mmCIF file of C-alpha atoms in Angstrom:
data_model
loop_
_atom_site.group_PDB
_atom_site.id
_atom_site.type_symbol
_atom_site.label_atom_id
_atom_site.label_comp_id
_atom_site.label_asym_id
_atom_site.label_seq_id
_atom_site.Cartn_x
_atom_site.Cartn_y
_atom_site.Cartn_z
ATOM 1 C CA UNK M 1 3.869 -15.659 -9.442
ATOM 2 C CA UNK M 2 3.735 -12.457 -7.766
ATOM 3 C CA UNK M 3 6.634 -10.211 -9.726
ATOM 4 C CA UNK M 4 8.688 -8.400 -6.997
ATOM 5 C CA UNK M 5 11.533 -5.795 -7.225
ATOM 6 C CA UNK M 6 14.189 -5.297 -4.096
ATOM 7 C CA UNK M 7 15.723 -1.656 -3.808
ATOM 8 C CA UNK M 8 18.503 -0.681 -2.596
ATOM 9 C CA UNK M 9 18.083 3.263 -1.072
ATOM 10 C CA UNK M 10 21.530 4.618 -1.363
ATOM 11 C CA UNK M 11 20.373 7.342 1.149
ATOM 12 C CA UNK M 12 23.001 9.716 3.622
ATOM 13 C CA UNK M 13 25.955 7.838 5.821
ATOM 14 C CA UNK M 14 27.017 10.050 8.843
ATOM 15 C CA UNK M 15 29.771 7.674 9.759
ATOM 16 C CA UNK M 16 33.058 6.183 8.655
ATOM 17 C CA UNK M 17 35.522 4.645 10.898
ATOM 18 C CA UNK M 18 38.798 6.583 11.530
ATOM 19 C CA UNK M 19 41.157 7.124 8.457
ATOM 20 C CA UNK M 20 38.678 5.985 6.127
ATOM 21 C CA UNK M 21 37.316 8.764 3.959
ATOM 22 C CA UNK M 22 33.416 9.054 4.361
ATOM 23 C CA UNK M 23 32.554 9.102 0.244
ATOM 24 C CA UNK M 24 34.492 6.031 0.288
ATOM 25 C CA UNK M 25 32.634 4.223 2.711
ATOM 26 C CA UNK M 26 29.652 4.867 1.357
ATOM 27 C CA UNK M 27 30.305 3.666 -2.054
ATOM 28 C CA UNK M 28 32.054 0.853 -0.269
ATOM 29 C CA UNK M 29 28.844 -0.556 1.625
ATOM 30 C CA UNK M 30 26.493 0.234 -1.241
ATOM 31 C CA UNK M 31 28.444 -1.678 -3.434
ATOM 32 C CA UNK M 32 28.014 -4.725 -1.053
ATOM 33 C CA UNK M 33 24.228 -4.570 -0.941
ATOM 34 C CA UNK M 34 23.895 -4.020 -4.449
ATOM 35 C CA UNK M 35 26.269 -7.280 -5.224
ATOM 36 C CA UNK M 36 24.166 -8.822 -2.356
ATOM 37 C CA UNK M 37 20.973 -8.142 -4.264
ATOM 38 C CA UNK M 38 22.564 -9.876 -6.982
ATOM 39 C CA UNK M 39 22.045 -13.530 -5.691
ATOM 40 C CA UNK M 40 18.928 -13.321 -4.621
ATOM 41 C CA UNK M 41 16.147 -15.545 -7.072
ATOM 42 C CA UNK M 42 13.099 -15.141 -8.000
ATOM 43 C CA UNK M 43 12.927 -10.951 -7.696
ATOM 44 C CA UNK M 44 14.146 -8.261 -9.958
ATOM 45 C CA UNK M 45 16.984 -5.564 -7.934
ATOM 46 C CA UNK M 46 16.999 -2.065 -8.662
ATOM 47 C CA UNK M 47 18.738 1.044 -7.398
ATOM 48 C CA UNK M 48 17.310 4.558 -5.842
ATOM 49 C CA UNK M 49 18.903 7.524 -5.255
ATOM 50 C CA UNK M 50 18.438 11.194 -5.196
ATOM 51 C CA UNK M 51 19.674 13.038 -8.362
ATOM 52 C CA UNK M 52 22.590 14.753 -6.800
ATOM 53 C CA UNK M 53 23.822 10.843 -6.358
ATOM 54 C CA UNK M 54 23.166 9.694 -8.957
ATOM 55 C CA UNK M 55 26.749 9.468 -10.646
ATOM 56 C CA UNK M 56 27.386 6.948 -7.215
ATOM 57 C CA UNK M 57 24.534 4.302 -8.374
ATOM 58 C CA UNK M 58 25.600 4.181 -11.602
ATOM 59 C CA UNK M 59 29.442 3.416 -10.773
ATOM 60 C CA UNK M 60 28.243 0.894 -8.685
ATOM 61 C CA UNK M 61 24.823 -0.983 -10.353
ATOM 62 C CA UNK M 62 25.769 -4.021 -12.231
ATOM 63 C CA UNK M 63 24.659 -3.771 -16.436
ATOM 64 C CA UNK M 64 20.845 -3.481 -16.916
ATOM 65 C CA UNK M 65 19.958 -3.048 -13.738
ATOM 66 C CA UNK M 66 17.354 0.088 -13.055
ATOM 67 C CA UNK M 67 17.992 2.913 -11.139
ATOM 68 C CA UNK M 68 15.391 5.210 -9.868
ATOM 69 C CA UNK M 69 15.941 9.102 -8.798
ATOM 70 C CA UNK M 70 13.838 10.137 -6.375
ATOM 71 C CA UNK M 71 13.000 13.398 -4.980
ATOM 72 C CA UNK M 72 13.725 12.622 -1.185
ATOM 73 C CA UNK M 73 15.565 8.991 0.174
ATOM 74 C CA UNK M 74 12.649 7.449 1.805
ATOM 75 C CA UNK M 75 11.123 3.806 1.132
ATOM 76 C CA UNK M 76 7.462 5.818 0.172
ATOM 77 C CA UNK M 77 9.445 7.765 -2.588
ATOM 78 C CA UNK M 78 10.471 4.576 -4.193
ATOM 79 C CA UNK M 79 7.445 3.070 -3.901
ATOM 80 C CA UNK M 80 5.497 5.424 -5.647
ATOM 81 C CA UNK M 81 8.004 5.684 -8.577
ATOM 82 C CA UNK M 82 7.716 1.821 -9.251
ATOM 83 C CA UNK M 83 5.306 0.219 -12.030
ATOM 84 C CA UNK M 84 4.954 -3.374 -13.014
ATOM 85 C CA UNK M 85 5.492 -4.568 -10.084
ATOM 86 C CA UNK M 86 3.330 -6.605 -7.641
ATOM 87 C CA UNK M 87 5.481 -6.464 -4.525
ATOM 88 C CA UNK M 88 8.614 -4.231 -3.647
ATOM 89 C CA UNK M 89 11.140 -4.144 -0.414
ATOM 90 C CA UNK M 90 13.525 -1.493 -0.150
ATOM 91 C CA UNK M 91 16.474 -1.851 1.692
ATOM 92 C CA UNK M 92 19.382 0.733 3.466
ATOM 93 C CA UNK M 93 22.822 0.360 2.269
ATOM 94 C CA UNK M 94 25.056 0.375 5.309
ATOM 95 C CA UNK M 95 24.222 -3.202 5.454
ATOM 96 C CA UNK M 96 27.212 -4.994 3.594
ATOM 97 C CA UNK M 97 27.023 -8.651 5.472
ATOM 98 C CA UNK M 98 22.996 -8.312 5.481
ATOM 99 C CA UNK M 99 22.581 -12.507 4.679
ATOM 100 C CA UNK M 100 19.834 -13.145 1.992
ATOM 101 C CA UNK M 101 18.043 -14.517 3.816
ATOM 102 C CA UNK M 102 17.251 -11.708 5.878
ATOM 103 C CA UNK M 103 15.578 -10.144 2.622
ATOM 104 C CA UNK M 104 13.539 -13.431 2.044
ATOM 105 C CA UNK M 105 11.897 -13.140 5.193
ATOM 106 C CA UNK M 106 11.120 -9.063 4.787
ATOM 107 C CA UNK M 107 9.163 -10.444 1.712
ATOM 108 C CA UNK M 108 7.862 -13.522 2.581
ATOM 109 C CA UNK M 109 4.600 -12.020 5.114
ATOM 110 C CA UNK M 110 3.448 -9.944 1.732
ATOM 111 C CA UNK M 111 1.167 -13.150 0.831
ATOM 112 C CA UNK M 112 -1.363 -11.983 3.711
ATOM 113 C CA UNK M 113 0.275 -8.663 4.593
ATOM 114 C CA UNK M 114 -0.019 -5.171 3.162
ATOM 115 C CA UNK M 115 3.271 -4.193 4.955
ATOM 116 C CA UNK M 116 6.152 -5.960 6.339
ATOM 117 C CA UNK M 117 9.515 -4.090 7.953
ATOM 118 C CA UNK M 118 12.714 -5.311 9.541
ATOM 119 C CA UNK M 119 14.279 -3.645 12.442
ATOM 120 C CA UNK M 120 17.861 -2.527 13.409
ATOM 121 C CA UNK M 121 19.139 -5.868 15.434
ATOM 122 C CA UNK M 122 19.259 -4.733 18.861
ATOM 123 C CA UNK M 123 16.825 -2.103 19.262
ATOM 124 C CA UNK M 124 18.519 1.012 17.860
ATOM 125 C CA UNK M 125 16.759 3.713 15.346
ATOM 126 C CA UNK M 126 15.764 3.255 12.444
ATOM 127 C CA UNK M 127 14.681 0.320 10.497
ATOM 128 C CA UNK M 128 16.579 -2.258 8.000
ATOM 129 C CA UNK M 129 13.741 -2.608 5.153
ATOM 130 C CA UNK M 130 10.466 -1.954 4.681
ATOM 131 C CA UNK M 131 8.406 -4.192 2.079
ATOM 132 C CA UNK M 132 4.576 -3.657 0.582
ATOM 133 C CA UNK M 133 2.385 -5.012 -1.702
ATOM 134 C CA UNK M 134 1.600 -2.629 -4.635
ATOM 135 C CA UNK M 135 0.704 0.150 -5.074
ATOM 136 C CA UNK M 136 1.528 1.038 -0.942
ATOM 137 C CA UNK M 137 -1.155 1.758 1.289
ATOM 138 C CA UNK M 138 -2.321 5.503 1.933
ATOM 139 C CA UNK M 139 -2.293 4.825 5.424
ATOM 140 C CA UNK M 140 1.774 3.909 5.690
ATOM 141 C CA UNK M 141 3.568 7.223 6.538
ATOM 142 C CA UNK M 142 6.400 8.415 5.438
ATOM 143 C CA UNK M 143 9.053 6.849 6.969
ATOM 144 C CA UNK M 144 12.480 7.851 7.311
ATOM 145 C CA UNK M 145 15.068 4.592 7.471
ATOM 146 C CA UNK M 146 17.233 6.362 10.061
ATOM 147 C CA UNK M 147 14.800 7.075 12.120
ATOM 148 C CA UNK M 148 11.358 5.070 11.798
ATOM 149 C CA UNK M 149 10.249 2.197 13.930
ATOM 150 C CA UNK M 150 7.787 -0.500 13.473
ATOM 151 C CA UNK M 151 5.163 1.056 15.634
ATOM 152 C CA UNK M 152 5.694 4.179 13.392
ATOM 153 C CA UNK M 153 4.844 1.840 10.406
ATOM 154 C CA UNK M 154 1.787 0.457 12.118
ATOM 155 C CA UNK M 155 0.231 4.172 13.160
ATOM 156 C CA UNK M 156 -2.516 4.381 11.045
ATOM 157 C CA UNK M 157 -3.113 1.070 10.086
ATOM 158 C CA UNK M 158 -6.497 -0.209 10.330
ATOM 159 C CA UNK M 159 -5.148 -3.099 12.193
ATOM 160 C CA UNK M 160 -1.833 -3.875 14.030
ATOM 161 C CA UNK M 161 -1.376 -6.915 12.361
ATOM 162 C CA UNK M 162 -0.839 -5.267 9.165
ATOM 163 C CA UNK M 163 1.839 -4.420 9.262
ATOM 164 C CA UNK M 164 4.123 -7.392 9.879
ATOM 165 C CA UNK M 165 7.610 -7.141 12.161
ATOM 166 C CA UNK M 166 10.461 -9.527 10.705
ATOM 167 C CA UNK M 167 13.898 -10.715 11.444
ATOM 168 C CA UNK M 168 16.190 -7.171 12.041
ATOM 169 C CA UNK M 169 20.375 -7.266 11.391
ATOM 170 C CA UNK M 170 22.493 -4.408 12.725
ATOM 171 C CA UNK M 171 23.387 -1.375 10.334
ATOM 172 C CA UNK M 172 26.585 0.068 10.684
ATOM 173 C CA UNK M 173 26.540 3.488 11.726
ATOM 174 C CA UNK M 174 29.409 3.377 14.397
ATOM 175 C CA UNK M 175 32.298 1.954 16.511
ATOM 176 C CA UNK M 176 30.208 -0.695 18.395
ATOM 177 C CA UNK M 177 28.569 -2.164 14.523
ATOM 178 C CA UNK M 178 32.106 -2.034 13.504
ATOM 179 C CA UNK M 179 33.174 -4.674 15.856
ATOM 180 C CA UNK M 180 30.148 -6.918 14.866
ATOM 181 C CA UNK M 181 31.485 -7.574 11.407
ATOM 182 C CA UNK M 182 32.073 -11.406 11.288
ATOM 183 C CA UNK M 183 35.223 -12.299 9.196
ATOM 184 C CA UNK M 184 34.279 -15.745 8.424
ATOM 185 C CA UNK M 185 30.861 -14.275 7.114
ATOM 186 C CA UNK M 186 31.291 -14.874 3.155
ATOM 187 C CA UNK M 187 30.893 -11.163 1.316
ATOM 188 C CA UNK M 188 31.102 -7.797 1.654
ATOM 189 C CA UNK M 189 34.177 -7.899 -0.007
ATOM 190 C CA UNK M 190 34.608 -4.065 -0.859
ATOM 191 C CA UNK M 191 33.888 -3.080 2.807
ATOM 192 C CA UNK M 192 36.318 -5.690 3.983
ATOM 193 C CA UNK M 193 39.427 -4.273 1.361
ATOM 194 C CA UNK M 194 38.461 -1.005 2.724
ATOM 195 C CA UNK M 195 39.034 -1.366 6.058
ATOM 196 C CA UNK M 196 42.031 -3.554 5.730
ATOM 197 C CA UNK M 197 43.670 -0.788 3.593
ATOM 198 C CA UNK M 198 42.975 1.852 5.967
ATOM 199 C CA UNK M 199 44.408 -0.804 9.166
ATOM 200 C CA UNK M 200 41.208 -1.575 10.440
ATOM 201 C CA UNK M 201 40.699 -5.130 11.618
ATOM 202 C CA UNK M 202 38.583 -6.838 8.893
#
């Protein structure tokens, strides 16, 4: 069996909702991918951030699990600082309510894919995940999770179908993700006591 690591990037949030402190936030929504991460089988989880956070990923990652400091917050920095591994996603962290299965299906095309990425749900900047097999391809650039899209990912591949395109979810990054946040959805409990506390619907 192919061994495979999931990463959550703990890169930049630009956004918090009103009256709730932006440091906060952050450590709020990593802290619900990272327990996310937890429940998944059959992969290894793992932590990246740049040094100047890395105090944040280590109040947050649950006992033994790896952290990785990386020069700049992009999916091609992590990748290149992983070994032992076969296969490696690497997530964003403003993704609290992401479900699992989500993840699965980032990493399920590696068996006859080089790449594989996830979108933002709905069109929007930026992209959710990106997955490779190990090491990553010279051809993938560097891609930037705010920004990047699939057909940034699929530039300079030799073929399009390299690169495969797999079920997005929505990141939150402002008022209208805000009001997507399904109550009933089981999880992102830290998020959920943060906005309560600060009066926000959760």
């Amino acid at each position: 069996m192919a061994r495979r690591v999931v990463v959550a990037l703990l890169g930049p949030v630009h956004w918090s909702p009103p009256g709730v402190d932006l440091a906060e936030w952050r450590a709020a929504l990593a802290e619900d991918v990272i327990d996310l991460l937890a429940t998944l089988n059959e992969v290894e989880i793992a932590v990246a951030v740049t040094p100047a956070d890395r105090a944040l990923a280590d109040a947050l990652v649950w006992p033994g699990t790896a952290v990785y400091e990386v020069a700049e917050p992009t999916p091609n920095a992590v990748f290149a600082a992983l070994e032992g591994y076969d296969q490696a996603a690497v997530l964003v962290s403003d993704v609290p309510d992401l479900p699992a299965l989500t993840v699965g299906k980032l990493l399920r095309p590696l068996t006859t894919r080089p790449v594989a990425v996830a979108p933002v749900e709905g069109g929007g900047p930026g992209l959710l995940g990106v997955a490779v097999r190990l090491p990553a391809p010279d051809w993938l650039p560097t891609l930037e999770l705010d920004t990047a899209t699939p057909a940034e990912a699929r530039a300079n591949a030799p073929r399009p179908g390299d690169v495969a395109v797999t079920a997005g979810w929505r990141r939150l990054r402002g008022p209208a993700d805000l009001a997507t946040l399904d109550p009933a959805f089981e999880g992102w409990d830290a998020t959920r006591a943060l906005l309560s506390g600060s009066g926000h619907p959760a």
